[in-house]
Coordinates of C-alpha atoms in Angstrom, one line a residue:
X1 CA 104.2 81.6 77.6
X2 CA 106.9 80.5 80.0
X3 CA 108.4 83.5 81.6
X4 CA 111.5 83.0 84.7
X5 CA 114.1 85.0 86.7
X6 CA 117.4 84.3 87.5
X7 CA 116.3 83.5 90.9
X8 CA 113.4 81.1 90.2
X9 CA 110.0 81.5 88.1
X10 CA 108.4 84.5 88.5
X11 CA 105.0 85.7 88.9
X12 CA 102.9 85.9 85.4
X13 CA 100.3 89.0 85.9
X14 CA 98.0 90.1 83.2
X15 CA 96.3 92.4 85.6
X16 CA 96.9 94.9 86.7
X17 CA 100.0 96.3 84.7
X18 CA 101.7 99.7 84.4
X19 CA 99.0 102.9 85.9
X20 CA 96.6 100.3 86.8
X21 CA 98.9 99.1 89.4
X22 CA 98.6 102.4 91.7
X23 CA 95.2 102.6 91.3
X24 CA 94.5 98.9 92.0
X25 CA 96.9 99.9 95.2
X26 CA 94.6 103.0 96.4
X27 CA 91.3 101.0 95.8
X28 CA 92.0 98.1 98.0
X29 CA 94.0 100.7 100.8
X30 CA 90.3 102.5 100.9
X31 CA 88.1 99.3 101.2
X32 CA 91.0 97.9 103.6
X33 CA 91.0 101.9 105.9
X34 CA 87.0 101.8 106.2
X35 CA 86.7 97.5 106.6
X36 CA 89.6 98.4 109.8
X37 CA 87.4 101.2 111.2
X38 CA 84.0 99.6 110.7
X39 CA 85.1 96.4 112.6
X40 CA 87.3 98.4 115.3
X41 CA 84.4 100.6 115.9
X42 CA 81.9 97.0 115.8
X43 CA 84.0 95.4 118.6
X44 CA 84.2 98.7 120.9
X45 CA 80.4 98.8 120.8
X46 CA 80.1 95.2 121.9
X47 CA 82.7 95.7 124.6
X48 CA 81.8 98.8 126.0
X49 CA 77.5 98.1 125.6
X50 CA 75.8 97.8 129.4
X51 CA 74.0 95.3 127.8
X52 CA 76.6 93.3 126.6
X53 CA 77.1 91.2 130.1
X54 CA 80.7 92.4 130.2
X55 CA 83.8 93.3 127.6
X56 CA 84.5 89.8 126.7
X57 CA 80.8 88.8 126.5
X58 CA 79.7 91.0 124.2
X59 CA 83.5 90.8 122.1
X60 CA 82.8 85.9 121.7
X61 CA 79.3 86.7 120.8
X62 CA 80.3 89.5 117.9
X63 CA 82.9 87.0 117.2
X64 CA 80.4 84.1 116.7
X65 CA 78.7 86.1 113.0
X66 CA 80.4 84.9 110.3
X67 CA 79.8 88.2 109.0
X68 CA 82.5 89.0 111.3
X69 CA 85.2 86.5 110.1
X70 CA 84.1 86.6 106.2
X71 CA 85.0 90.7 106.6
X72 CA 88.3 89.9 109.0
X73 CA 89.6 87.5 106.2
X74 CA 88.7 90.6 103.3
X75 CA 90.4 93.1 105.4
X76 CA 93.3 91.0 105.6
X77 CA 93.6 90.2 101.6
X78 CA 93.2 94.1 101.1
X79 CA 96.0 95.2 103.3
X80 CA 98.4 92.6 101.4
X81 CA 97.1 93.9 98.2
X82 CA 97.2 97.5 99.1
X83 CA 100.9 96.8 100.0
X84 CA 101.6 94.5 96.9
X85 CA 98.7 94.8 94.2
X86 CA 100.3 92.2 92.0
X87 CA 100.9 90.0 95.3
X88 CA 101.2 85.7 94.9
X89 CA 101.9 83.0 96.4
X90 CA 100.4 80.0 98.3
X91 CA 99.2 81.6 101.1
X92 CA 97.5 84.5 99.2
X93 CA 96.1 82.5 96.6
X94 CA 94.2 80.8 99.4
X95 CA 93.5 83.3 101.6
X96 CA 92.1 85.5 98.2
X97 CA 89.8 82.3 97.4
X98 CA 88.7 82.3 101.1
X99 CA 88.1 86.1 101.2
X100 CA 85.9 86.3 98.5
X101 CA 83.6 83.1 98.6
X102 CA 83.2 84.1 102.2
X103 CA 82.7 87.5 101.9
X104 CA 80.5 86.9 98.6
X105 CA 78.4 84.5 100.5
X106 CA 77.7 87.1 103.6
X107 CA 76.4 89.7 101.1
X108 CA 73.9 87.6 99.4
X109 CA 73.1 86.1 102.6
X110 CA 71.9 89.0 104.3
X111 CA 70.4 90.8 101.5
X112 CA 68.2 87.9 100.7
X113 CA 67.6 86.6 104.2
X114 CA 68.8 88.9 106.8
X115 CA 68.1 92.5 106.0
X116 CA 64.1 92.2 106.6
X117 CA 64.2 91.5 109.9
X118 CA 67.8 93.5 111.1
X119 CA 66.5 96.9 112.4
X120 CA 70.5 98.5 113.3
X121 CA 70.4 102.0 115.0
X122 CA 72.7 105.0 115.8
X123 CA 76.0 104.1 114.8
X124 CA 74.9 100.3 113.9
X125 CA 73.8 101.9 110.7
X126 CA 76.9 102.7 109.8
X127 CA 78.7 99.4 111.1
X128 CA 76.1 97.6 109.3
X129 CA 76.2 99.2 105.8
X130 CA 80.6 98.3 106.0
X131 CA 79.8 94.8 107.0
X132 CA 77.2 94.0 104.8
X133 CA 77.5 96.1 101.9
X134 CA 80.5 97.8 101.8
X135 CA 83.6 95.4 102.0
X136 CA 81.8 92.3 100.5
X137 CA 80.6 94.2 97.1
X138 CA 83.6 96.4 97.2
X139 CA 86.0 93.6 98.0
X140 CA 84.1 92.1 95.1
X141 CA 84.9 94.8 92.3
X142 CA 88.1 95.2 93.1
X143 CA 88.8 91.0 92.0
X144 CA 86.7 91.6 88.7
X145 CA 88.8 95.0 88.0
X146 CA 92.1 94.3 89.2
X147 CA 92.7 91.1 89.9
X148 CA 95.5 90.2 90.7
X149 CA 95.3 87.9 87.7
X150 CA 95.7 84.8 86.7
X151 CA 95.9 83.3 90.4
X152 CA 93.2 80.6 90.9
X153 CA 93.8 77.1 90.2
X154 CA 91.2 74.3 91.4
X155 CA 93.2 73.0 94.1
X156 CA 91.8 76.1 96.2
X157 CA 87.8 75.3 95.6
X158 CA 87.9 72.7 98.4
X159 CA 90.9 74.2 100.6
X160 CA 88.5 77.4 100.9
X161 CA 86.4 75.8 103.6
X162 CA 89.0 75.0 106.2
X163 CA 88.2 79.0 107.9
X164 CA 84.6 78.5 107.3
X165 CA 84.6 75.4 109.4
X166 CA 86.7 76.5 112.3
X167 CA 84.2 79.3 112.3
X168 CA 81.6 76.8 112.4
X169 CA 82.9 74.9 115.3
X170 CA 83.9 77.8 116.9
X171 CA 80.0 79.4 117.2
X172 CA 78.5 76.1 117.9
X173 CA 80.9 75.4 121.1
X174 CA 80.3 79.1 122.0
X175 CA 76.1 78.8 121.5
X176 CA 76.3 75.5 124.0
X177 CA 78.4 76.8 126.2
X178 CA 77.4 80.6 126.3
X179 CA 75.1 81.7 129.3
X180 CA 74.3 84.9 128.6
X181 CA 72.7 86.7 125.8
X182 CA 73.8 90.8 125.3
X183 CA 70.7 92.9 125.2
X184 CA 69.9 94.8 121.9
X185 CA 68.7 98.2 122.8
X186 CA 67.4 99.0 119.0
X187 CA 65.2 96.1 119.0
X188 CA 64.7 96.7 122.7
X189 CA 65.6 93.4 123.6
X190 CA 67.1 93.0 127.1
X191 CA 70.2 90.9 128.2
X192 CA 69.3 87.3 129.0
X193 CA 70.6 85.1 131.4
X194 CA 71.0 81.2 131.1
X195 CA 70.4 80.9 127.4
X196 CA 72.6 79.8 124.1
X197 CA 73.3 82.2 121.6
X198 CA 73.6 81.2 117.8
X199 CA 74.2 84.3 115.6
X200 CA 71.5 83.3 113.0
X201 CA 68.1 81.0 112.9
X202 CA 69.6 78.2 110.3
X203 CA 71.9 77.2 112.6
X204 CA 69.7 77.9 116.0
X205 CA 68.8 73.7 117.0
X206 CA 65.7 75.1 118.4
X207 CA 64.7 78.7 116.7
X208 CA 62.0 80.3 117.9
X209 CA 60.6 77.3 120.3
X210 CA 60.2 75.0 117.3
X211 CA 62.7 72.6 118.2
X212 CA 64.4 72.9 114.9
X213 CA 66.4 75.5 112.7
X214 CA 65.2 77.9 110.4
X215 CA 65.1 76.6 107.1
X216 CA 67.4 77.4 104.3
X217 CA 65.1 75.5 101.4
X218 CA 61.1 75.7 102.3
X219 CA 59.6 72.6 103.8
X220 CA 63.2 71.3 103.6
X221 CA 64.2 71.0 107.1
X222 CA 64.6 68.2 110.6
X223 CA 64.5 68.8 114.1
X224 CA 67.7 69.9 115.9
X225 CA 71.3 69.4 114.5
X226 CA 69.9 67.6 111.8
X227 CA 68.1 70.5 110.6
X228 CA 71.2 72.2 111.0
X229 CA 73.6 69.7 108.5
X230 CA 70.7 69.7 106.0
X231 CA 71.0 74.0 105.5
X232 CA 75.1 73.7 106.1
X233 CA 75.2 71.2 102.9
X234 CA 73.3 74.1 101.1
X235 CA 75.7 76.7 102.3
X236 CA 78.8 74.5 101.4
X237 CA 77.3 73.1 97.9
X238 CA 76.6 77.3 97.6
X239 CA 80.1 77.9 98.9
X240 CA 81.9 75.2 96.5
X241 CA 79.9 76.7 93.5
X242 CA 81.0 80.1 94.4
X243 CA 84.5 79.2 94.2
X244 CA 84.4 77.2 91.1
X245 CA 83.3 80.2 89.6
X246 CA 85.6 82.2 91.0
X247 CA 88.3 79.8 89.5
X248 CA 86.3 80.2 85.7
X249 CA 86.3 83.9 86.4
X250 CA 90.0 84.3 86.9
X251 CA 91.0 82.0 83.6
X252 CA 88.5 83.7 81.8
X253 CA 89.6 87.3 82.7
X254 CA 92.9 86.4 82.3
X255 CA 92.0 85.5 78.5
X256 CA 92.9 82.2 78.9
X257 CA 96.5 82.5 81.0
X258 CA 96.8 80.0 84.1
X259 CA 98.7 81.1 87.3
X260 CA 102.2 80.4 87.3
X261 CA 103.0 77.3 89.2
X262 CA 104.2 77.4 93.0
X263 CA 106.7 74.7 93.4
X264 CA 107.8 74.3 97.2
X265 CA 105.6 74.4 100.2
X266 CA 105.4 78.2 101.6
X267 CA 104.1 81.5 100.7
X268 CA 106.4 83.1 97.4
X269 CA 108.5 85.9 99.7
X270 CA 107.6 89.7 98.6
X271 CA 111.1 89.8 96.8
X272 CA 111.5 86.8 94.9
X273 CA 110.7 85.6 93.0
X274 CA 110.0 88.7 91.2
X275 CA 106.5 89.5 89.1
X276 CA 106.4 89.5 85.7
X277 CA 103.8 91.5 83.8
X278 CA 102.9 90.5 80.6
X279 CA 100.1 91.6 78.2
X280 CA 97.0 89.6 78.0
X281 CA 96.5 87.2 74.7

């Protein structure tokens, strides 16, 4: 079904539609209020820590998780969705994709890797239950329940990894270039001087004095960067799956609909073309 406006083709939403539209609205305004204050409240910490080696020390090394940028990207999608729940366009579509492979991915990752050895204190706790738990499964639910839907086409499973790559060239510049490693005072770790810092052992060249990352598959690993390219083709294989999925998901919730075609090269503006909801077949 072909449905158009007078002032171009408009916006074919299955979901949500009529009460589910507030609702959709209030659920990603929550997850967007506590993903705001659980990052504000994240970057204060490293600023304002005595162990942090200064403000802008402790600010580039928070800013080297991906944690960081997979929950930046979310908070950004749920702010334009708590403002437009049936929100399109080229830009979104992307930065929805983006949001949720990312956000998806640094869930899993820490729940199945990370969590056993993070040992967050005092108001950590909190920070690290919004980062890790609370915006990536929340952000999560609110795709499978409301959607918007039908948005995803398969142009977006590769264009997904253009923020996950700056964020990887970012924190590898940073760990060779960064002198000075902010102090943990709930693993009682003090601040270090004349050291790199990489946020997480599978991309560490030399974790733990072994000369060679962490391993992402068992007995599947090399020394150095090479260790390192072997676990990123994991996370991007991972990462390209996700999104492909993400893609079936959206066509299959949307019982079959496909998004409405975006002809031109920006983002659709909020008031036109205008959004069209139509039942689901």
């Amino acid at each position: 079904m072909s449905v158009s406006s007078a002032d171009g083709p408009a916006t074919l939403t299955v979901a949500p539609r009529g009460g589910m539209v507030a609702v959709a609205r209030g659920y990603s305004l929550i997850v967007a209020l506590v993903g705001t204050v659980t990052l504000a409240v994240s970057l204060t910490i490293s600023a304002t820590n005595p162990l942090s080696g200064g403000a802008l020390n402790g600010i580039f090394t928070t800013l080297s998780y991906f944690t960081v940028w997979s929950n930046i990207v979310a908070l950004v999608v749920n702010w334009m969705l708590a403002l437009d729940p049936t929100r399109d366009g080229r830009l979104f579509r992307w930065l929805r994709m983006t949001a949720l492979v990312m956000i998806v991915i640094t869930g899993l990752i820490y729940a199945l890797i990370l969590a056993a050895s993070a040992h967050p204190c005092g108001i950590g706790v909190w920070t690290n239950i919004g980062y890790h738990y609370f915006v990536p499964w929340a952000t999560l639910l609110g795709f499978l329940l409301f959607g918007p839907r039908p948005r995803f086409t398969w142009d977006l499973v590769p264009k997904m990894m253009a923020i996950p790559v700056v964020w990887l060239v970012f924190t590898l510049l940073h760990g060779l270039m960064s002198v000075t490693i902010p102090g943990d005072k709930c693993s009682g770790n003090p601040l270090q001087d004349g050291a790199n810092f990489y946020p997480y052992p599978f991309i560490t060249p030399n974790y733990d004095g072994t000369g060679a990352p962490s391993p992402l598959i068992p007995g599947v690993s090399a020394d150095g960067y090479a260790g390192i390219a072997i676990n990123l083709v994991v996370i991007i294989i991972l990462g390209l799956l996700m999104a492909s999925a993400f893609v079936g998901l959206d066509r299959l919730l949307s019982r079959g609909a496909k998004p409405t075609p975006l002809d031109g090269g920006g983002d659709m503006p909020d008031d036109e073309p205008e959004t069209v909801s139509v039942p689901a077949r």
